PDB file of C-alpha atoms and ligand atoms in Angstrom:
ATOM      1  CA  MET A   1     -31.715 -26.978  -4.967  1.00 89.00           C
ATOM      2  CA  GLN A   2     -28.051 -27.847  -4.618  1.00 94.00           C
ATOM      3  CA  ILE A   3     -25.677 -26.158  -6.235  1.00 97.00           C
ATOM      4  CA  LEU A   4     -22.290 -27.398  -4.938  1.00 98.00           C
ATOM      5  CA  ASN A   5     -21.293 -30.689  -3.662  1.00 97.00           C
ATOM      6  CA  CYS A   6     -18.158 -31.932  -2.896  1.00 98.00           C
ATOM      7  CA  CYS A   7     -17.519 -35.968  -2.172  1.00 97.00           C
ATOM      8  CA  ASP A   8     -14.131 -37.277  -0.529  1.00 98.00           C
ATOM      9  CA  LEU A   9     -12.500 -34.332  -1.010  1.00 98.00           C
ATOM     10  CA  SER A  10      -8.475 -34.796   0.091  1.00 98.00           C
ATOM     11  CA  LYS A  11      -5.713 -32.434  -0.062  1.00 98.00           C
ATOM     12  CA  THR A  12      -1.927 -33.330   0.808  1.00 98.00           C
ATOM     13  CA  TYR A  13       0.840 -30.685   0.592  1.00 96.00           C
ATOM     14  CA  ALA A  14       4.399 -32.258   0.724  1.00 93.00           C
ATOM     15  CA  ASN A  15       6.800 -30.349   3.267  1.00 89.00           C
ATOM     16  CA  GLY A  16      10.334 -31.627   3.314  1.00 91.00           C
ATOM     17  CA  GLU A  17      10.018 -35.025   4.430  1.00 92.00           C
ATOM     18  CA  ASN A  18       6.405 -34.632   5.879  1.00 93.00           C
ATOM     19  CA  THR A  19       3.168 -35.043   4.312  1.00 94.00           C
ATOM     20  CA  VAL A  20       0.469 -32.330   5.626  1.00 95.00           C
ATOM     21  CA  HIS A  21      -2.792 -33.588   5.302  1.00 97.00           C
ATOM     22  CA  ALA A  22      -4.545 -30.599   4.844  1.00 98.00           C
ATOM     23  CA  LEU A  23      -8.074 -31.729   3.754  1.00 98.00           C
ATOM     24  CA  ARG A  24      -9.264 -35.714   4.745  1.00 98.00           C
ATOM     25  CA  ASN A  25     -12.027 -37.137   3.022  1.00 98.00           C
ATOM     26  CA  ILE A  26     -14.307 -34.224   3.254  1.00 98.00           C
ATOM     27  CA  THR A  27     -17.888 -34.420   1.657  1.00 97.00           C
ATOM     28  CA  ALA A  28     -20.552 -31.817   1.422  1.00 97.00           C
ATOM     29  CA  SER A  29     -22.980 -29.744  -0.370  1.00 97.00           C
ATOM     30  CA  PHE A  30     -24.391 -26.590  -0.622  1.00 97.00           C
ATOM     31  CA  GLU A  31     -27.911 -25.318  -1.209  1.00 96.00           C
ATOM     32  CA  GLN A  32     -28.667 -22.270  -3.682  1.00 96.00           C
ATOM     33  CA  GLY A  33     -29.309 -19.641  -1.434  1.00 96.00           C
ATOM     34  CA  GLU A  34     -27.729 -20.762   1.470  1.00 96.00           C
ATOM     35  CA  PHE A  35     -25.068 -19.071   3.974  1.00 97.00           C
ATOM     36  CA  CYS A  36     -22.776 -21.257   5.463  1.00 97.00           C
ATOM     37  CA  ALA A  37     -19.836 -20.959   7.785  1.00 98.00           C
ATOM     38  CA  VAL A  38     -16.710 -22.717   7.813  1.00 98.00           C
ATOM     39  CA  ARG A  39     -15.138 -22.175  11.142  1.00 97.00           C
ATOM     40  CA  GLY A  40     -12.039 -24.008  12.874  1.00 96.00           C
ATOM     41  CA  PRO A  41      -8.704 -23.386  14.411  1.00 95.00           C
ATOM     42  CA  SER A  42      -5.917 -22.159  12.302  1.00 95.00           C
ATOM     43  CA  GLY A  43      -4.229 -24.198  10.136  1.00 96.00           C
ATOM     44  CA  SER A  44      -7.729 -26.660  10.087  1.00 97.00           C
ATOM     45  CA  GLY A  45      -8.240 -26.728   6.569  1.00 98.00           C
ATOM     46  CA  LYS A  46     -10.490 -23.931   6.058  1.00 98.00           C
ATOM     47  CA  SER A  47      -9.190 -21.747   3.388  1.00 97.00           C
ATOM     48  CA  THR A  48      -7.653 -24.777   1.943  1.00 98.00           C
ATOM     49  CA  LEU A  49     -11.281 -26.290   1.623  1.00 98.00           C
ATOM     50  CA  LEU A  50     -12.539 -22.721   0.379  1.00 98.00           C
ATOM     51  CA  HIS A  51     -10.201 -22.464  -2.151  1.00 97.00           C
ATOM     52  CA  ILE A  52     -11.034 -26.003  -3.740  1.00 98.00           C
ATOM     53  CA  LEU A  53     -14.807 -25.508  -3.963  1.00 98.00           C
ATOM     54  CA  SER A  54     -13.887 -22.444  -5.551  1.00 97.00           C
ATOM     55  CA  GLY A  55     -11.746 -24.395  -8.187  1.00 96.00           C
ATOM     56  CA  LEU A  56      -8.814 -21.916  -7.145  1.00 95.00           C
ATOM     57  CA  GLU A  57      -6.844 -25.359  -6.255  1.00 96.00           C
ATOM     58  CA  TYR A  58      -6.797 -29.362  -7.055  1.00 96.00           C
ATOM     59  CA  PRO A  59      -7.667 -31.585  -4.867  1.00 98.00           C
ATOM     60  CA  THR A  60      -5.245 -34.398  -4.657  1.00 98.00           C
ATOM     61  CA  SER A  61      -8.227 -36.476  -4.487  1.00 98.00           C
ATOM     62  CA  GLY A  62     -12.141 -36.407  -4.409  1.00 98.00           C
ATOM     63  CA  LYS A  63     -14.408 -34.540  -6.851  1.00 98.00           C
ATOM     64  CA  VAL A  64     -15.892 -30.689  -6.481  1.00 98.00           C
ATOM     65  CA  TYR A  65     -19.583 -30.256  -8.446  1.00 98.00           C
ATOM     66  CA  TYR A  66     -20.874 -27.043  -9.238  1.00 98.00           C
ATOM     67  CA  GLN A  67     -24.615 -27.758 -11.174  1.00 96.00           C
ATOM     68  CA  GLY A  68     -23.665 -31.304 -11.326  1.00 95.00           C
ATOM     69  CA  GLU A  69     -20.650 -30.548 -13.481  1.00 96.00           C
ATOM     70  CA  ASP A  70     -17.189 -32.004 -12.612  1.00 97.00           C
ATOM     71  CA  LEU A  71     -15.243 -28.440 -11.722  1.00 96.00           C
ATOM     72  CA  PHE A  72     -12.192 -30.107 -12.227  1.00 96.00           C
ATOM     73  CA  ALA A  73     -12.938 -31.517 -15.588  1.00 96.00           C
ATOM     74  CA  TYR A  74     -13.042 -28.385 -17.410  1.00 96.00           C
ATOM     75  CA  ASN A  75      -9.809 -27.309 -18.642  1.00 95.00           C
ATOM     76  CA  ASP A  76      -8.006 -23.995 -17.121  1.00 93.00           C
ATOM     77  CA  ASN A  77      -9.639 -21.426 -19.512  1.00 94.00           C
ATOM     78  CA  GLN A  78     -13.279 -22.749 -18.793  1.00 95.00           C
ATOM     79  CA  LEU A  79     -12.882 -23.431 -15.217  1.00 95.00           C
ATOM     80  CA  SER A  80     -11.577 -19.403 -15.103  1.00 92.00           C
ATOM     81  CA  ILE A  81     -14.344 -18.435 -16.700  1.00 92.00           C
ATOM     82  CA  LEU A  82     -17.119 -20.372 -14.730  1.00 94.00           C
ATOM     83  CA  ARG A  83     -15.051 -18.702 -11.544  1.00 94.00           C
ATOM     84  CA  ARG A  84     -15.511 -15.394 -13.544  1.00 92.00           C
ATOM     85  CA  ARG A  85     -19.200 -15.300 -14.113  1.00 93.00           C
ATOM     86  CA  ARG A  86     -20.750 -17.469 -11.548  1.00 96.00           C
ATOM     87  CA  PHE A  87     -18.342 -17.204  -8.455  1.00 97.00           C
ATOM     88  CA  GLY A  88     -17.763 -14.054  -6.455  1.00 96.00           C
ATOM     89  CA  PHE A  89     -14.736 -13.797  -4.005  1.00 96.00           C
ATOM     90  CA  VAL A  90     -13.877 -11.472  -0.930  1.00 97.00           C
ATOM     91  CA  PHE A  91     -10.812 -11.441   1.302  1.00 95.00           C
ATOM     92  CA  GLN A  92      -9.561 -10.252   4.652  1.00 95.00           C
ATOM     93  CA  ALA A  93      -7.120  -7.908   2.878  1.00 95.00           C
ATOM     94  CA  TYR A  94     -10.053  -6.633   0.501  1.00 96.00           C
ATOM     95  CA  ASN A  95      -8.256  -6.878  -2.907  1.00 96.00           C
ATOM     96  CA  LEU A  96      -8.588  -3.896  -4.511  1.00 97.00           C
ATOM     97  CA  VAL A  97      -7.079  -2.339  -7.280  1.00 97.00           C
ATOM     98  CA  GLN A  98      -5.258   0.536  -5.718  1.00 97.00           C
ATOM     99  CA  GLU A  99      -4.718   2.153  -9.052  1.00 97.00           C
ATOM    100  CA  LEU A 100      -8.618   2.481  -9.979  1.00 97.00           C
ATOM    101  CA  THR A 101     -11.445   4.052  -7.877  1.00 98.00           C
ATOM    102  CA  ALA A 102     -14.134   2.561  -6.340  1.00 98.00           C
ATOM    103  CA  TYR A 103     -16.413   2.637  -9.342  1.00 97.00           C
ATOM    104  CA  GLU A 104     -13.825   1.149 -11.137  1.00 97.00           C
ATOM    105  CA  ASN A 105     -13.097  -1.464  -9.056  1.00 97.00           C
ATOM    106  CA  ILE A 106     -16.508  -2.421  -9.189  1.00 97.00           C
ATOM    107  CA  LEU A 107     -16.651  -2.702 -12.804  1.00 96.00           C
ATOM    108  CA  LEU A 108     -13.819  -4.721 -13.270  1.00 95.00           C
ATOM    109  CA  PRO A 109     -14.833  -7.935 -13.536  1.00 92.00           C
ATOM    110  CA  VAL A 110     -17.761  -6.961 -15.847  1.00 93.00           C
ATOM    111  CA  LEU A 111     -15.208  -5.453 -17.916  1.00 92.00           C
ATOM    112  CA  LEU A 112     -12.533  -8.105 -17.688  1.00 89.00           C
ATOM    113  CA  ASP A 113     -15.529  -9.981 -19.153  1.00 87.00           C
ATOM    114  CA  LYS A 114     -15.309  -7.706 -22.011  1.00 88.00           C
ATOM    115  CA  ARG A 115     -19.082  -7.201 -21.179  1.00 89.00           C
ATOM    116  CA  ASN A 116     -20.886  -3.895 -20.809  1.00 90.00           C
ATOM    117  CA  PRO A 117     -22.000  -3.176 -17.432  1.00 89.00           C
ATOM    118  CA  ASP A 118     -25.837  -3.461 -16.488  1.00 91.00           C
ATOM    119  CA  GLU A 119     -25.403  -0.092 -15.035  1.00 92.00           C
ATOM    120  CA  LYS A 120     -29.227  -0.301 -13.148  1.00 95.00           C
ATOM    121  CA  TYR A 121     -28.075  -3.633 -11.456  1.00 95.00           C
ATOM    122  CA  ILE A 122     -24.337  -1.953 -10.350  1.00 95.00           C
ATOM    123  CA  ALA A 123     -26.374   1.410  -9.468  1.00 96.00           C
ATOM    124  CA  MET A 124     -28.699  -0.939  -7.155  1.00 94.00           C
ATOM    125  CA  LEU A 125     -25.593  -2.895  -5.624  1.00 94.00           C
ATOM    126  CA  ILE A 126     -24.392   0.468  -4.972  1.00 95.00           C
ATOM    127  CA  GLU A 127     -27.380   1.444  -2.856  1.00 94.00           C
ATOM    128  CA  LEU A 128     -28.037  -1.809  -1.712  1.00 92.00           C
ATOM    129  CA  LEU A 129     -24.131  -1.584  -0.248  1.00 93.00           C
ATOM    130  CA  GLY A 130     -24.782   2.269   1.097  1.00 93.00           C
ATOM    131  CA  ILE A 131     -21.648   3.445  -0.986  1.00 95.00           C
ATOM    132  CA  GLU A 132     -23.029   6.207  -3.091  1.00 95.00           C
ATOM    133  CA  ASP A 133     -21.035   8.678  -1.717  1.00 94.00           C
ATOM    134  CA  ARG A 134     -17.666   6.948  -1.843  1.00 93.00           C
ATOM    135  CA  LEU A 135     -17.407   5.927  -5.427  1.00 97.00           C
ATOM    136  CA  HIS A 136     -15.076   8.271  -7.196  1.00 97.00           C
ATOM    137  CA  HIS A 137     -12.254   7.821  -4.497  1.00 97.00           C
ATOM    138  CA  LEU A 138      -9.134   5.529  -4.542  1.00 97.00           C
ATOM    139  CA  PRO A 139      -9.481   2.865  -1.821  1.00 97.00           C
ATOM    140  CA  ASN A 140      -6.759   4.290   0.067  1.00 96.00           C
ATOM    141  CA  ALA A 141      -8.685   7.280   0.792  1.00 97.00           C
ATOM    142  CA  LEU A 142     -11.394   4.565   2.532  1.00 97.00           C
ATOM    143  CA  SER A 143     -12.080   3.266   5.562  1.00 96.00           C
ATOM    144  CA  GLY A 144     -11.522  -0.433   5.889  1.00 97.00           C
ATOM    145  CA  GLY A 145     -15.212  -1.177   5.788  1.00 96.00           C
ATOM    146  CA  GLN A 146     -15.768   1.033   2.805  1.00 97.00           C
ATOM    147  CA  GLN A 147     -13.311  -0.544   1.252  1.00 97.00           C
ATOM    148  CA  GLN A 148     -14.719  -3.708   1.918  1.00 97.00           C
ATOM    149  CA  ARG A 149     -18.523  -2.608   0.827  1.00 96.00           C
ATOM    150  CA  ILE A 150     -16.755  -2.199  -2.272  1.00 97.00           C
ATOM    151  CA  ALA A 151     -14.662  -5.159  -2.369  1.00 97.00           C
ATOM    152  CA  ILE A 152     -18.522  -7.065  -2.118  1.00 97.00           C
ATOM    153  CA  ALA A 153     -20.122  -4.677  -4.834  1.00 96.00           C
ATOM    154  CA  ARG A 154     -16.868  -6.081  -7.036  1.00 97.00           C
ATOM    155  CA  ALA A 155     -17.508  -9.824  -5.818  1.00 97.00           C
ATOM    156  CA  LEU A 156     -21.560  -9.276  -7.279  1.00 96.00           C
ATOM    157  CA  ALA A 157     -20.796  -7.337 -10.175  1.00 95.00           C
ATOM    158  CA  ASN A 158     -21.095 -10.437 -12.743  1.00 94.00           C
ATOM    159  CA  ARG A 159     -24.247 -11.717 -10.574  1.00 94.00           C
ATOM    160  CA  PRO A 160     -22.466 -14.924  -9.242  1.00 96.00           C
ATOM    161  CA  SER A 161     -24.522 -17.701  -7.798  1.00 97.00           C
ATOM    162  CA  ILE A 162     -21.912 -18.298  -4.709  1.00 98.00           C
ATOM    163  CA  LEU A 163     -19.876 -15.786  -2.963  1.00 98.00           C
ATOM    164  CA  PHE A 164     -16.937 -17.227  -1.119  1.00 98.00           C
ATOM    165  CA  ALA A 165     -15.549 -15.087   1.832  1.00 97.00           C
ATOM    166  CA  ASP A 166     -12.469 -16.345   3.539  1.00 97.00           C
ATOM    167  CA  GLU A 167     -12.433 -14.209   6.616  1.00 96.00           C
ATOM    168  CA  PRO A 168     -14.380 -10.870   5.130  1.00 96.00           C
ATOM    169  CA  THR A 169     -14.456  -9.175   8.430  1.00 95.00           C
ATOM    170  CA  GLY A 170     -10.671 -10.541   9.893  1.00 94.00           C
ATOM    171  CA  ASN A 171      -9.311  -6.514   9.340  1.00 95.00           C
ATOM    172  CA  LEU A 172     -12.063  -4.690  10.607  1.00 95.00           C
ATOM    173  CA  ASP A 173     -13.049  -3.502  14.217  1.00 94.00           C
ATOM    174  CA  GLY A 174     -15.920  -5.640  16.143  1.00 92.00           C
ATOM    175  CA  THR A 175     -18.611  -3.098  15.263  1.00 93.00           C
ATOM    176  CA  THR A 176     -17.615  -2.338  11.979  1.00 94.00           C
ATOM    177  CA  GLY A 177     -16.976  -5.982  11.014  1.00 94.00           C
ATOM    178  CA  LYS A 178     -20.678  -6.851  12.457  1.00 93.00           C
ATOM    179  CA  GLU A 179     -22.044  -4.333  10.032  1.00 93.00           C
ATOM    180  CA  VAL A 180     -19.927  -5.747   7.105  1.00 94.00           C
ATOM    181  CA  LEU A 181     -21.187  -9.277   7.754  1.00 95.00           C
ATOM    182  CA  SER A 182     -24.979  -7.933   8.294  1.00 95.00           C
ATOM    183  CA  LEU A 183     -24.515  -6.450   4.702  1.00 94.00           C
ATOM    184  CA  LEU A 184     -23.429  -9.403   3.449  1.00 94.00           C
ATOM    185  CA  LYS A 185     -25.861 -11.799   4.374  1.00 94.00           C
ATOM    186  CA  TYR A 186     -28.427  -9.422   3.426  1.00 93.00           C
ATOM    187  CA  VAL A 187     -27.084  -8.822   0.185  1.00 91.00           C
ATOM    188  CA  GLY A 188     -26.615 -12.800  -0.073  1.00 93.00           C
ATOM    189  CA  LYS A 189     -30.952 -13.047   0.790  1.00 93.00           C
ATOM    190  CA  GLU A 190     -31.846 -10.187  -1.171  1.00 91.00           C
ATOM    191  CA  MET A 191     -30.212 -11.481  -4.718  1.00 92.00           C
ATOM    192  CA  GLY A 192     -30.338 -15.385  -3.366  1.00 95.00           C
ATOM    193  CA  VAL A 193     -26.765 -16.151  -3.742  1.00 97.00           C
ATOM    194  CA  THR A 194     -25.211 -18.729  -1.617  1.00 97.00           C
ATOM    195  CA  LEU A 195     -22.470 -17.545   0.568  1.00 98.00           C
ATOM    196  CA  ILE A 196     -19.631 -19.551   1.841  1.00 98.00           C
ATOM    197  CA  LEU A 197     -17.511 -17.548   4.363  1.00 98.00           C
ATOM    198  CA  VAL A 198     -14.768 -18.807   6.454  1.00 97.00           C
ATOM    199  CA  THR A 199     -13.828 -17.807   9.635  1.00 96.00           C
ATOM    200  CA  HIS A 200     -11.712 -18.886  12.991  1.00 93.00           C
ATOM    201  CA  ASP A 201     -14.483 -16.414  14.702  1.00 92.00           C
ATOM    202  CA  LEU A 202     -17.591 -18.394  16.569  1.00 92.00           C
ATOM    203  CA  ASN A 203     -19.571 -14.836  16.939  1.00 92.00           C
ATOM    204  CA  ILE A 204     -19.392 -14.487  12.677  1.00 93.00           C
ATOM    205  CA  ALA A 205     -19.872 -18.390  12.526  1.00 95.00           C
ATOM    206  CA  GLU A 206     -23.110 -18.121  14.945  1.00 94.00           C
ATOM    207  CA  GLN A 207     -24.716 -15.654  12.340  1.00 94.00           C
ATOM    208  CA  ALA A 208     -24.633 -18.394   9.544  1.00 96.00           C
ATOM    209  CA  GLU A 209     -27.753 -20.553   9.051  1.00 95.00           C
ATOM    210  CA  ARG A 210     -25.068 -23.482   8.989  1.00 97.00           C
ATOM    211  CA  ILE A 211     -21.989 -23.884  10.462  1.00 97.00           C
ATOM    212  CA  ILE A 212     -19.550 -26.390   8.929  1.00 97.00           C
ATOM    213  CA  THR A 213     -16.613 -26.998  11.768  1.00 97.00           C
ATOM    214  CA  LEU A 214     -13.379 -27.878  10.413  1.00 98.00           C
ATOM    215  CA  GLU A 215     -10.598 -29.609  12.711  1.00 98.00           C
ATOM    216  CA  ASP A 216      -7.243 -30.886  11.522  1.00 97.00           C
ATOM    217  CA  GLY A 217      -8.348 -31.062   7.866  1.00 98.00           C
ATOM    218  CA  SER A 218     -12.193 -33.247   8.769  1.00 98.00           C
ATOM    219  CA  ILE A 219     -15.532 -32.028   9.388  1.00 97.00           C
ATOM    220  CA  THR A 220     -16.295 -32.810  12.680  1.00 97.00           C
ATOM    221  CA  PHE A 221     -19.726 -31.362  12.699  1.00 95.00           C
ATOM    222  CA  ASP A 222     -22.276 -30.406  10.240  1.00 95.00           C
ATOM    223  CA  SER A 223     -25.376 -28.432  11.629  1.00 92.00           C
ATOM    224  CA  CYS A 224     -27.025 -29.312   8.750  1.00 87.00           C
ATOM    225  CA  ARG A 225     -26.360 -32.756   9.145  1.00 78.00           C
ATOM    226  CA  GLN A 226     -28.033 -35.324  11.988  1.00 57.00           C
ATOM    227  CA  GLU A 227     -25.118 -37.555  12.534  1.00 50.00           C
ATOM    228  CA  VAL A 228     -21.288 -36.928  12.101  1.00 48.00           C
TER     229      VAL A 228
HETATM  230  P1  ADP B   1      -7.196 -22.755   7.954  1.00 71.40           P
HETATM  231  O1  ADP B   1      -7.386 -21.958   6.367  1.00 71.40           O
HETATM  232  O2  ADP B   1      -7.879 -23.316   8.313  1.00 71.40           O
HETATM  233  O3  ADP B   1      -5.934 -21.582   8.683  1.00 71.40           O
HETATM  234  P2  ADP B   1      -4.905 -23.822   5.612  1.00 71.40           P
HETATM  235  O4  ADP B   1      -6.142 -24.196   4.814  1.00 71.40           O
HETATM  236  O5  ADP B   1      -4.393 -22.532   5.157  1.00 71.40           O
HETATM  237  O6  ADP B   1      -5.812 -23.596   6.921  1.00 71.40           O
HETATM  238  O7  ADP B   1      -4.013 -25.133   5.771  1.00 71.40           O
HETATM  239  C1  ADP B   1      -4.276 -26.168   6.374  1.00 71.40           C
HETATM  240  C2  ADP B   1      -2.527 -26.667   6.555  1.00 71.40           C
HETATM  241  O8  ADP B   1      -2.243 -26.859   5.206  1.00 71.40           O
HETATM  242  C3  ADP B   1      -1.629 -26.222   7.389  1.00 71.40           C
HETATM  243  O9  ADP B   1      -1.162 -27.054   7.764  1.00 71.40           O
HETATM  244  C4  ADP B   1      -1.243 -25.157   6.204  1.00 71.40           C
HETATM  245  O10 ADP B   1       0.177 -25.229   6.837  1.00 71.40           O
HETATM  246  C5  ADP B   1      -1.123 -26.323   5.469  1.00 71.40           C
HETATM  247  N1  ADP B   1      -0.899 -25.489   3.999  1.00 71.40           N
HETATM  248  C6  ADP B   1      -1.724 -24.571   3.414  1.00 71.40           C
HETATM  249  N2  ADP B   1      -0.994 -24.358   2.247  1.00 71.40           N
HETATM  250  C7  ADP B   1      -0.010 -24.829   1.972  1.00 71.40           C
HETATM  251  C8  ADP B   1       1.065 -24.495   1.134  1.00 71.40           C
HETATM  252  N3  ADP B   1       0.761 -24.541  -0.235  1.00 71.40           N
HETATM  253  N4  ADP B   1       1.963 -25.918   1.440  1.00 71.40           N
HETATM  254  C9  ADP B   1       2.237 -26.691   2.305  1.00 71.40           C
HETATM  255  N5  ADP B   1       1.371 -26.568   3.208  1.00 71.40           N
HETATM  256  C10 ADP B   1       0.643 -26.006   3.188  1.00 71.40           C
HETATM  257  P1  ADP B   2      -5.384 -16.246   1.949  1.00 71.40           P
HETATM  258  O1  ADP B   2      -6.288 -17.260   2.253  1.00 71.40           O
HETATM  259  O2  ADP B   2      -3.960 -16.576   2.304  1.00 71.40           O
HETATM  260  O3  ADP B   2      -5.956 -14.988   2.484  1.00 71.40           O
HETATM  261  P2  ADP B   2      -6.543 -15.424  -0.535  1.00 71.40           P
HETATM  262  O4  ADP B   2      -7.645 -15.933  -0.020  1.00 71.40           O
HETATM  263  O5  ADP B   2      -6.601 -13.711  -0.249  1.00 71.40           O
HETATM  264  O6  ADP B   2      -5.251 -16.131   0.630  1.00 71.40           O
HETATM  265  O7  ADP B   2      -6.132 -15.588  -1.834  1.00 71.40           O
HETATM  266  C1  ADP B   2      -5.617 -17.039  -2.430  1.00 71.40           C
HETATM  267  C2  ADP B   2      -5.014 -16.871  -3.668  1.00 71.40           C
HETATM  268  O8  ADP B   2      -6.049 -17.084  -4.859  1.00 71.40           O
HETATM  269  C3  ADP B   2      -4.268 -15.633  -3.920  1.00 71.40           C
HETATM  270  O9  ADP B   2      -2.857 -16.111  -4.675  1.00 71.40           O
HETATM  271  C4  ADP B   2      -5.231 -14.622  -4.713  1.00 71.40           C
HETATM  272  O10 ADP B   2      -4.189 -13.847  -5.921  1.00 71.40           O
HETATM  273  C5  ADP B   2      -5.791 -16.070  -5.706  1.00 71.40           C
HETATM  274  N1  ADP B   2      -7.068 -15.453  -6.239  1.00 71.40           N
HETATM  275  C6  ADP B   2      -8.095 -14.655  -5.769  1.00 71.40           C
HETATM  276  N2  ADP B   2      -9.090 -14.486  -6.266  1.00 71.40           N
HETATM  277  C7  ADP B   2      -8.936 -14.955  -7.512  1.00 71.40           C
HETATM  278  C8  ADP B   2      -9.624 -15.533  -8.421  1.00 71.40           C
HETATM  279  N3  ADP B   2     -10.721 -14.536  -8.859  1.00 71.40           N
HETATM  280  N4  ADP B   2      -9.197 -16.106  -9.565  1.00 71.40           N
HETATM  281  C9  ADP B   2      -7.758 -16.727  -9.510  1.00 71.40           C
HETATM  282  N5  ADP B   2      -7.299 -16.552  -8.309  1.00 71.40           N
HETATM  283  C10 ADP B   2      -7.490 -15.707  -7.305  1.00 71.40           C
END
């Protein structure tokens, strides 16, 4: 089943006198549960694509459909509810709230959504990610790898259907990065979550089932398509 489609997406930024074409006519679709890496050199448009697919940024033209619904036809409030409930985000710099414990960080999306945590589900996430003994620490008492595991648990706390990850291993050493990536892949499969991961690193991208390559704002390769 297709969960997310984008159709003829373009994004331009005004940069003084110049127009920067961050994305040019991007069309792609994503299946429920697939793991897709978007790779390409710095400046090729990866983050812009991720931000538009996840409703954080508007395209200049083109559409994004989540379960067949036009994402940008929603008003701001509807869009932020959809993002909070259906999408999870994992960042390079973890973006944990420094004043809250690891456990409080994990519960944050559920509490912000004014829902009661499903304690059984949260406990299952914590176990899958192997972070049982770190829960009462503040983020700065944790290693990078531990912080990213907490961030992954937080991203999954609302049972999203899509997880968007922007260079999730970019701040980690090689070994820790591999561990975190395997965990992401494992929890994604375990929970049937679609994983769309941006990386400039081919070694990371090669762990995905599907690779989309961006160059200068265009898709130059998509491993799920014959042509391009
Ligand atoms: P990547 O993630 O592959 O490094 P980005 O999506 O961040 O690429 O950027 C694509 C292009 O768009 C780059 O040329 C970048 O400088 C430009 N760009 C990104 N965001 C902005 C912005 N807010 N204003 C102006 N230019 C931007
Ligand atoms: P970069 O690609 O430069 O590393 P990030 O991917 O960390 O930047 O974040 C991009 C922007 O999106 C940031 O300004 C961040 O605050 C914002 N952002 C991240 N997650 C969400 C969210 N769930 N809802 C709204 N805005 C968000």
